[in-house]
PDB file of C-alpha atoms in Angstrom:
ATOM      1  CA  LEU A   1      -7.878 196.290 116.888  1.00 64.00           C
ATOM      2  CA  LEU A   2      -6.277 198.459 119.206  1.00 78.00           C
ATOM      3  CA  ALA A   3      -5.327 201.096 117.069  1.00 79.00           C
ATOM      4  CA  GLU A   4      -9.445 201.035 115.655  1.00 82.00           C
ATOM      5  CA  ASP A   5     -10.798 201.526 119.076  1.00 81.00           C
ATOM      6  CA  GLN A   6      -8.309 204.466 119.552  1.00 76.00           C
ATOM      7  CA  ALA A   7      -9.034 205.841 116.734  1.00 76.00           C
ATOM      8  CA  TRP A   8     -13.041 205.569 117.950  1.00 69.00           C
ATOM      9  CA  MET A   9     -11.785 206.897 121.100  1.00 67.00           C
ATOM     10  CA  GLU A  10     -10.306 209.872 119.716  1.00 71.00           C
ATOM     11  CA  SER A  11     -13.487 210.301 117.127  1.00 65.00           C
ATOM     12  CA  SER A  12     -15.999 210.071 119.519  1.00 62.00           C
ATOM     13  CA  SER A  13     -14.436 213.027 121.679  1.00 64.00           C
ATOM     14  CA  ASP A  14     -14.932 214.798 118.183  1.00 69.00           C
ATOM     15  CA  SER A  15     -18.650 213.773 117.753  1.00 74.00           C
ATOM     16  CA  ASP A  16     -19.527 216.980 120.320  1.00 80.00           C
ATOM     17  CA  GLN A  17     -17.986 219.486 118.225  1.00 80.00           C
ATOM     18  CA  GLU A  18     -20.034 217.426 115.257  1.00 84.00           C
ATOM     19  CA  ILE A  19     -23.439 217.741 116.397  1.00 81.00           C
ATOM     20  CA  ASN A  20     -22.523 221.440 117.437  1.00 84.00           C
ATOM     21  CA  ALA A  21     -22.219 221.744 113.774  1.00 87.00           C
ATOM     22  CA  ASN A  22     -24.836 220.185 112.365  1.00 87.00           C
ATOM     23  CA  MET A  23     -27.095 221.653 115.379  1.00 90.00           C
ATOM     24  CA  VAL A  24     -25.889 224.901 113.734  1.00 91.00           C
ATOM     25  CA  PHE A  25     -26.766 223.461 110.406  1.00 92.00           C
ATOM     26  CA  MET A  26     -29.689 222.373 110.885  1.00 92.00           C
ATOM     27  CA  ALA A  27     -30.786 225.842 112.859  1.00 94.00           C
ATOM     28  CA  GLN A  28     -29.824 227.972 109.234  1.00 94.00           C
ATOM     29  CA  ILE A  29     -31.506 225.611 107.108  1.00 92.00           C
ATOM     30  CA  GLU A  30     -34.665 226.047 109.352  1.00 93.00           C
ATOM     31  CA  LYS A  31     -34.114 229.731 109.757  1.00 92.00           C
ATOM     32  CA  VAL A  32     -33.561 229.808 105.494  1.00 91.00           C
ATOM     33  CA  LEU A  33     -36.842 227.353 105.093  1.00 90.00           C
ATOM     34  CA  SER A  34     -38.759 229.836 107.102  1.00 90.00           C
ATOM     35  CA  ASP A  35     -37.859 232.726 105.173  1.00 88.00           C
ATOM     36  CA  SER A  36     -38.492 230.875 101.720  1.00 85.00           C
ATOM     37  CA  GLU A  37     -41.442 230.582 103.099  1.00 82.00           C
ATOM     38  CA  ALA A  38     -42.737 233.846 104.013  1.00 79.00           C
ATOM     39  CA  SER A  39     -40.874 235.341 101.133  1.00 80.00           C
ATOM     40  CA  SER A  40     -43.246 232.995  98.676  1.00 77.00           C
ATOM     41  CA  LEU A  41     -45.878 233.754 101.129  1.00 72.00           C
ATOM     42  CA  SER A  42     -45.868 237.324 100.403  1.00 70.00           C
ATOM     43  CA  ALA A  43     -45.275 236.776  96.672  1.00 65.00           C
ATOM     44  CA  ASP A  44     -48.379 234.796  96.684  1.00 70.00           C
ATOM     45  CA  GLU A  45     -50.266 237.696  98.344  1.00 71.00           C
ATOM     46  CA  LYS A  46     -48.910 240.178  95.744  1.00 69.00           C
ATOM     47  CA  ILE A  47     -50.152 237.503  92.947  1.00 68.00           C
ATOM     48  CA  SER A  48     -54.019 237.597  94.389  1.00 70.00           C
ATOM     49  CA  GLU A  49     -53.778 241.434  94.400  1.00 66.00           C
TER      50      GLU A  49
END
């Protein structure tokens, strides 16, 4: 039990770094999604022309 508590304490100290990494990851995904939406919109405009 002590070993598990210590491992949890060590992992919880890393949680901030994991949260930051997740936020960066989500930001990258949102940027890719917005870029792909913009490119698909321009593609639709070209098709309508």
